[in-house]
Short mmCIF file of N, CA and C in Angstrom, two decimals:
data_model
loop_
_atom_site.label_atom_id
_atom_site.label_comp_id
_atom_site.label_asym_id
_atom_site.label_seq_id
_atom_site.Cartn_x
_atom_site.Cartn_y
_atom_site.Cartn_z
N GLN Z 1 82.83 101.35 119.01
CA GLN Z 1 82.49 101.89 117.32
C GLN Z 1 83.58 102.06 116.86
N VAL Z 2 83.53 102.04 115.77
CA VAL Z 2 84.57 102.34 114.73
C VAL Z 2 84.69 103.55 114.72
N GLN Z 3 86.07 104.16 114.66
CA GLN Z 3 86.66 105.24 114.58
C GLN Z 3 87.99 105.90 114.24
N LEU Z 4 87.97 106.52 113.29
CA LEU Z 4 89.09 106.62 112.00
C LEU Z 4 89.50 108.25 112.57
N VAL Z 5 91.01 108.63 112.85
CA VAL Z 5 91.26 109.94 113.34
C VAL Z 5 92.57 110.40 112.26
N GLU Z 6 92.23 111.26 111.36
CA GLU Z 6 93.20 111.90 110.77
C GLU Z 6 93.98 112.45 111.38
N SER Z 7 95.13 112.83 110.61
CA SER Z 7 96.41 114.04 111.00
C SER Z 7 97.23 114.26 110.12
N GLY Z 8 98.08 115.43 110.30
CA GLY Z 8 99.23 115.59 109.38
C GLY Z 8 98.92 116.50 108.48
N GLY Z 9 97.43 116.88 108.06
CA GLY Z 9 97.73 117.71 106.93
C GLY Z 9 97.92 119.13 107.53
N GLY Z 10 97.94 120.30 106.18
CA GLY Z 10 98.66 121.56 106.51
C GLY Z 10 98.54 122.20 105.27
N SER Z 11 99.73 123.00 105.32
CA SER Z 11 99.66 123.97 104.13
C SER Z 11 101.43 123.51 103.67
N VAL Z 12 101.70 123.60 102.44
CA VAL Z 12 103.06 123.42 101.80
C VAL Z 12 103.11 124.00 100.62
N GLN Z 13 104.55 124.21 99.86
CA GLN Z 13 104.68 124.82 98.84
C GLN Z 13 104.65 123.71 97.89
N ALA Z 14 104.46 124.02 96.66
CA ALA Z 14 104.58 122.80 95.57
C ALA Z 14 106.43 122.35 95.44
N GLY Z 15 105.81 120.84 95.50
CA GLY Z 15 107.47 120.39 95.68
C GLY Z 15 107.82 119.61 96.92
N GLY Z 16 107.13 120.17 97.86
CA GLY Z 16 107.21 119.60 99.47
C GLY Z 16 106.37 118.52 99.45
N SER Z 17 106.73 117.97 100.78
CA SER Z 17 106.07 116.81 101.14
C SER Z 17 105.15 116.88 102.48
N LEU Z 18 104.20 115.80 102.78
CA LEU Z 18 103.57 115.86 104.06
C LEU Z 18 103.32 114.34 104.33
N THR Z 19 103.40 113.97 105.46
CA THR Z 19 102.79 113.01 105.88
C THR Z 19 101.59 112.60 106.41
N LEU Z 20 100.51 112.12 106.12
CA LEU Z 20 99.20 111.87 106.98
C LEU Z 20 99.25 110.70 107.59
N SER Z 21 98.23 110.61 108.51
CA SER Z 21 98.22 109.47 109.74
C SER Z 21 97.01 109.37 109.54
N CYS Z 22 96.38 108.07 110.01
CA CYS Z 22 94.92 107.54 110.18
C CYS Z 22 95.10 106.56 111.40
N ALA Z 23 94.56 106.93 112.47
CA ALA Z 23 94.36 106.30 113.71
C ALA Z 23 93.16 105.73 114.08
N ALA Z 24 93.39 104.15 113.76
CA ALA Z 24 91.92 103.53 113.75
C ALA Z 24 91.52 102.88 115.14
N SER Z 25 90.49 102.36 115.45
CA SER Z 25 89.97 101.83 116.67
C SER Z 25 88.80 101.50 116.22
N GLY Z 26 88.37 100.39 117.27
CA GLY Z 26 86.93 99.66 117.49
C GLY Z 26 86.98 98.71 116.49
N TYR Z 27 87.82 98.01 115.79
CA TYR Z 27 87.53 96.77 115.10
C TYR Z 27 88.68 96.23 114.82
N THR Z 28 89.18 95.12 114.44
CA THR Z 28 90.47 94.45 114.09
C THR Z 28 91.30 94.86 112.95
N PHE Z 29 91.95 95.86 113.18
CA PHE Z 29 92.60 96.99 111.99
C PHE Z 29 93.11 95.92 110.82
N SER Z 30 93.78 94.75 111.40
CA SER Z 30 94.85 93.76 110.63
C SER Z 30 93.94 93.33 109.72
N THR Z 31 92.89 93.05 109.74
CA THR Z 31 92.10 92.17 108.71
C THR Z 31 91.51 92.89 107.69
N TYR Z 32 91.59 94.20 107.91
CA TYR Z 32 90.59 95.09 106.51
C TYR Z 32 91.63 95.89 105.78
N SER Z 33 91.24 95.77 104.83
CA SER Z 33 91.84 97.03 103.86
C SER Z 33 91.65 98.65 103.94
N MET Z 34 92.42 98.99 103.61
CA MET Z 34 92.44 100.79 104.31
C MET Z 34 92.49 101.19 103.01
N ALA Z 35 92.12 102.47 102.83
CA ALA Z 35 92.37 103.77 101.57
C ALA Z 35 92.20 105.00 102.10
N TRP Z 36 92.99 105.95 101.30
CA TRP Z 36 92.89 107.20 101.33
C TRP Z 36 92.14 107.73 99.97
N PHE Z 37 91.37 108.63 100.47
CA PHE Z 37 90.24 109.48 99.40
C PHE Z 37 90.60 110.56 99.59
N ARG Z 38 90.40 111.67 98.43
CA ARG Z 38 90.37 113.04 98.58
C ARG Z 38 89.25 113.88 97.99
N GLN Z 39 88.81 114.81 98.34
CA GLN Z 39 88.02 115.67 97.60
C GLN Z 39 88.28 117.37 97.69
N ALA Z 40 88.61 117.43 96.40
CA ALA Z 40 88.74 119.02 96.19
C ALA Z 40 87.53 119.97 96.17
N PRO Z 41 87.77 121.33 96.62
CA PRO Z 41 86.38 121.89 96.49
C PRO Z 41 85.37 121.72 95.15
N GLY Z 42 84.52 121.52 94.97
CA GLY Z 42 83.64 121.51 93.97
C GLY Z 42 83.72 120.33 92.86
N LYS Z 43 84.63 119.31 93.29
CA LYS Z 43 84.83 118.10 92.62
C LYS Z 43 84.25 116.77 93.46
N GLU Z 44 84.15 115.68 92.83
CA GLU Z 44 83.79 114.83 93.37
C GLU Z 44 85.16 114.10 94.12
N ARG Z 45 84.54 113.21 95.31
CA ARG Z 45 85.78 112.74 96.44
C ARG Z 45 86.45 111.39 95.40
N GLU Z 46 87.67 111.28 95.21
CA GLU Z 46 88.41 110.34 94.23
C GLU Z 46 89.46 109.57 95.42
N GLY Z 47 89.38 108.27 94.79
CA GLY Z 47 90.35 107.30 95.74
C GLY Z 47 91.83 107.74 95.13
N VAL Z 48 92.57 107.59 96.12
CA VAL Z 48 94.11 108.14 96.00
C VAL Z 48 94.87 106.71 96.12
N ALA Z 49 94.74 105.93 97.42
CA ALA Z 49 95.38 104.98 97.45
C ALA Z 49 94.80 103.83 98.43
N THR Z 50 95.07 102.81 98.23
CA THR Z 50 94.36 101.61 99.19
C THR Z 50 95.65 100.46 99.38
N ILE Z 51 95.27 100.03 100.64
CA ILE Z 51 96.78 98.92 101.16
C ILE Z 51 95.70 97.69 101.64
N ASN Z 52 96.06 96.50 101.40
CA ASN Z 52 95.29 95.56 101.93
C ASN Z 52 95.93 95.20 103.33
N SER Z 53 95.62 93.92 103.70
CA SER Z 53 96.21 93.74 105.16
C SER Z 53 97.48 92.97 105.10
N VAL Z 54 97.94 92.43 103.94
CA VAL Z 54 99.32 91.94 103.68
C VAL Z 54 100.34 93.12 102.88
N SER Z 55 99.71 94.25 103.24
CA SER Z 55 100.53 95.60 102.56
C SER Z 55 100.72 95.71 101.19
N THR Z 56 99.96 94.92 100.30
CA THR Z 56 99.82 95.21 99.00
C THR Z 56 99.29 96.45 98.58
N SER Z 57 99.73 97.08 97.53
CA SER Z 57 99.03 98.32 97.65
C SER Z 57 98.68 98.97 95.98
N MET Z 58 97.75 99.89 96.01
CA MET Z 58 97.26 100.50 94.61
C MET Z 58 97.12 101.89 94.77
N SER Z 59 97.43 102.72 93.59
CA SER Z 59 97.49 103.92 93.85
C SER Z 59 96.78 104.60 92.38
N ALA Z 60 96.15 105.82 92.36
CA ALA Z 60 95.83 106.29 91.62
C ALA Z 60 96.53 106.84 90.60
N ASP Z 61 96.68 107.06 89.14
CA ASP Z 61 97.66 107.20 88.01
C ASP Z 61 97.98 108.47 88.64
N SER Z 62 97.11 109.47 89.29
CA SER Z 62 97.76 111.08 89.29
C SER Z 62 98.80 111.11 90.49
N VAL Z 63 98.77 110.20 91.40
CA VAL Z 63 99.73 110.14 92.54
C VAL Z 63 100.86 109.05 92.29
N LYS Z 64 100.93 108.20 91.09
CA LYS Z 64 101.77 107.20 91.48
C LYS Z 64 103.17 107.84 91.16
N GLY Z 65 104.06 107.09 91.76
CA GLY Z 65 105.57 107.74 92.11
C GLY Z 65 105.73 108.98 93.14
N ARG Z 66 104.55 109.31 93.26
CA ARG Z 66 104.94 110.62 94.30
C ARG Z 66 104.41 110.12 95.45
N PHE Z 67 103.07 109.20 95.67
CA PHE Z 67 102.39 109.09 97.29
C PHE Z 67 102.72 107.51 97.46
N ILE Z 68 102.87 107.31 98.61
CA ILE Z 68 103.29 106.07 99.25
C ILE Z 68 102.32 105.79 100.56
N ILE Z 69 101.17 104.76 100.46
CA ILE Z 69 100.53 104.27 101.35
C ILE Z 69 101.20 103.13 102.04
N SER Z 70 101.04 103.25 103.62
CA SER Z 70 101.53 102.36 104.11
C SER Z 70 100.83 101.93 105.39
N ARG Z 71 100.90 101.07 106.40
CA ARG Z 71 100.20 100.56 107.56
C ARG Z 71 100.94 100.02 108.44
N ASN Z 72 100.90 100.01 109.70
CA ASN Z 72 101.38 99.54 110.90
C ASN Z 72 100.46 99.05 111.67
N ASN Z 73 100.11 97.46 111.55
CA ASN Z 73 99.33 96.96 112.23
C ASN Z 73 99.43 96.80 113.85
N ALA Z 74 100.55 96.95 113.95
CA ALA Z 74 100.78 96.74 115.51
C ALA Z 74 100.09 97.83 116.45
N ASN Z 75 100.40 99.13 115.54
CA ASN Z 75 99.72 100.33 116.41
C ASN Z 75 98.54 100.76 115.59
N ASN Z 76 97.76 99.85 114.58
CA ASN Z 76 96.42 100.31 114.01
C ASN Z 76 96.26 101.78 113.57
N THR Z 77 97.36 101.77 112.49
CA THR Z 77 97.36 102.97 112.05
C THR Z 77 97.82 103.02 110.12
N VAL Z 78 97.26 103.78 109.73
CA VAL Z 78 97.78 103.90 108.36
C VAL Z 78 98.42 105.36 107.80
N TYR Z 79 99.02 105.31 107.09
CA TYR Z 79 100.02 106.29 106.75
C TYR Z 79 99.90 106.54 105.08
N LEU Z 80 99.98 107.98 104.73
CA LEU Z 80 99.94 108.39 103.26
C LEU Z 80 101.41 109.50 103.39
N GLN Z 81 102.22 108.97 102.68
CA GLN Z 81 103.46 110.08 102.51
C GLN Z 81 103.54 110.58 101.15
N MET Z 82 103.08 111.73 101.02
CA MET Z 82 103.01 112.46 99.75
C MET Z 82 104.37 113.29 99.66
N ASN Z 83 104.89 113.21 98.30
CA ASN Z 83 106.12 113.75 98.33
C ASN Z 83 105.51 114.81 96.75
N ASN Z 84 106.98 115.69 96.49
CA ASN Z 84 106.61 116.37 95.11
C ASN Z 84 105.31 116.65 95.12
N LEU Z 85 104.73 117.40 95.82
CA LEU Z 85 103.08 117.62 96.07
C LEU Z 85 102.89 118.72 94.91
N LYS Z 86 101.70 119.06 94.52
CA LYS Z 86 101.52 120.24 93.49
C LYS Z 86 100.36 120.60 93.70
N PRO Z 87 99.63 121.74 93.61
CA PRO Z 87 98.52 122.52 93.75
C PRO Z 87 97.29 121.64 93.33
N GLU Z 88 97.43 121.05 92.59
CA GLU Z 88 95.96 120.10 92.30
C GLU Z 88 95.96 119.21 93.40
N ASP Z 89 97.07 118.91 94.22
CA ASP Z 89 96.77 117.83 95.26
C ASP Z 89 96.20 118.55 96.40
N THR Z 90 95.84 119.63 96.48
CA THR Z 90 94.89 120.54 97.43
C THR Z 90 93.79 120.13 97.25
N ALA Z 91 93.28 119.59 98.55
CA ALA Z 91 91.85 118.98 99.04
C ALA Z 91 91.92 118.49 100.47
N MET Z 92 90.67 118.08 100.84
CA MET Z 92 90.61 117.51 102.08
C MET Z 92 90.70 115.89 102.14
N TYR Z 93 91.69 115.46 102.52
CA TYR Z 93 91.90 113.86 102.62
C TYR Z 93 91.35 112.97 103.77
N TYR Z 94 90.90 111.69 103.00
CA TYR Z 94 89.61 111.06 104.29
C TYR Z 94 90.33 109.52 104.24
N CYS Z 95 90.54 109.10 105.11
CA CYS Z 95 90.86 107.56 105.59
C CYS Z 95 89.62 106.78 105.41
N ALA Z 96 89.71 105.39 105.01
CA ALA Z 96 88.49 104.80 104.96
C ALA Z 96 88.91 103.46 105.38
N VAL Z 97 87.82 102.72 105.77
CA VAL Z 97 88.19 101.07 106.12
C VAL Z 97 87.04 100.59 104.84
N SER Z 98 87.57 99.32 104.65
CA SER Z 98 86.70 98.62 103.57
C SER Z 98 85.59 98.02 103.99
N ARG Z 99 84.53 97.58 103.58
CA ARG Z 99 83.40 96.87 104.08
C ARG Z 99 83.57 95.16 104.11
N ARG Z 100 84.90 94.82 103.37
CA ARG Z 100 85.14 93.61 103.25
C ARG Z 100 86.09 93.06 104.01
N ARG Z 101 86.10 91.88 104.77
CA ARG Z 101 86.81 91.35 105.73
C ARG Z 101 87.70 90.55 104.48
N ASP Z 102 88.55 90.88 103.82
CA ASP Z 102 89.61 90.05 103.03
C ASP Z 102 90.65 90.57 103.22
N TYR Z 103 91.59 89.82 103.58
CA TYR Z 103 92.97 90.11 103.72
C TYR Z 103 93.74 90.86 102.30
N LEU Z 104 93.28 90.33 101.08
CA LEU Z 104 93.87 90.70 99.82
C LEU Z 104 93.03 91.62 99.26
N TYR Z 105 92.12 92.21 99.52
CA TYR Z 105 91.25 92.97 98.39
C TYR Z 105 91.81 94.29 98.72
N LEU Z 106 91.59 94.80 97.35
CA LEU Z 106 92.11 96.34 96.91
C LEU Z 106 91.22 96.98 96.27
N SER Z 107 90.80 98.02 96.19
CA SER Z 107 89.77 98.94 95.31
C SER Z 107 89.98 100.27 96.04
N LEU Z 108 89.59 101.11 94.88
CA LEU Z 108 89.62 102.53 94.77
C LEU Z 108 88.17 102.92 94.72
N ILE Z 109 87.11 102.12 94.89
CA ILE Z 109 85.73 102.80 94.72
C ILE Z 109 85.19 102.92 95.70
N GLN Z 110 84.62 104.10 95.91
CA GLN Z 110 84.04 104.66 97.60
C GLN Z 110 83.00 103.68 98.15
N ASP Z 111 82.23 103.42 97.37
CA ASP Z 111 81.23 102.38 98.03
C ASP Z 111 81.56 100.99 98.50
N GLU Z 112 82.92 100.43 98.22
CA GLU Z 112 83.36 99.55 99.04
C GLU Z 112 84.09 99.90 100.31
N TYR Z 113 83.92 101.22 100.71
CA TYR Z 113 84.35 101.54 102.20
C TYR Z 113 83.08 102.05 102.91
N ASN Z 114 82.96 101.48 104.24
CA ASN Z 114 81.78 102.11 105.12
C ASN Z 114 82.18 102.86 106.44
N TYR Z 115 83.41 103.09 106.61
CA TYR Z 115 83.65 103.89 107.81
C TYR Z 115 84.78 104.84 107.33
N TRP Z 116 84.47 105.90 107.56
CA TRP Z 116 85.40 107.01 107.26
C TRP Z 116 85.36 107.91 108.33
N GLY Z 117 86.95 108.72 108.30
CA GLY Z 117 87.36 109.66 109.10
C GLY Z 117 86.57 111.28 108.73
N GLN Z 118 87.05 112.17 109.60
CA GLN Z 118 86.61 113.57 109.73
C GLN Z 118 87.52 114.24 108.43
N GLY Z 119 88.47 113.61 108.30
CA GLY Z 119 89.18 114.37 107.14
C GLY Z 119 90.35 115.24 107.62
N THR Z 120 91.52 115.41 106.97
CA THR Z 120 92.55 116.14 107.21
C THR Z 120 92.78 117.36 105.81
N GLN Z 121 92.98 118.35 105.99
CA GLN Z 121 93.27 119.47 104.84
C GLN Z 121 94.82 119.50 104.27
N VAL Z 122 95.04 119.45 103.54
CA VAL Z 122 95.98 119.50 102.43
C VAL Z 122 95.85 120.73 101.35
N THR Z 123 96.78 121.89 101.73
CA THR Z 123 97.00 122.88 100.60
C THR Z 123 98.42 122.93 100.19
N VAL Z 124 98.22 123.23 98.98
CA VAL Z 124 99.52 122.92 98.04
C VAL Z 124 99.62 124.38 97.51
N SER Z 125 100.55 125.38 97.55
CA SER Z 125 100.47 126.55 96.89
C SER Z 125 101.81 126.71 95.98
N THR Z 126 101.39 127.65 95.01
CA THR Z 126 102.65 127.64 93.98
C THR Z 126 103.75 128.42 94.50
#
């Protein structure tokens, strides 16, 4: 079955960096788009960044210029490099697999993703 395992979260001071990883298994990783979402306490889950099979990506306005999504199809892993972190980036971060087997698909809509990891916590302090 599909499994997604996130890692790399932690606590960091504002201005710092973290890189999240999501190891995928149980499906043909290279043919599906992947995304990172996050959910802060008391808030709705929101899309952060997505990447398709040919590594074209799209990011939310709130993280543009600071976060970079990438993937390695050889080791079935998607990454989220987070730079210049702010306290408002504090959240649980989840990776997800797109429903669509479409090489070029990009979306930050939750309903377009049907498998999710357990999440990794990122805490940014002032």
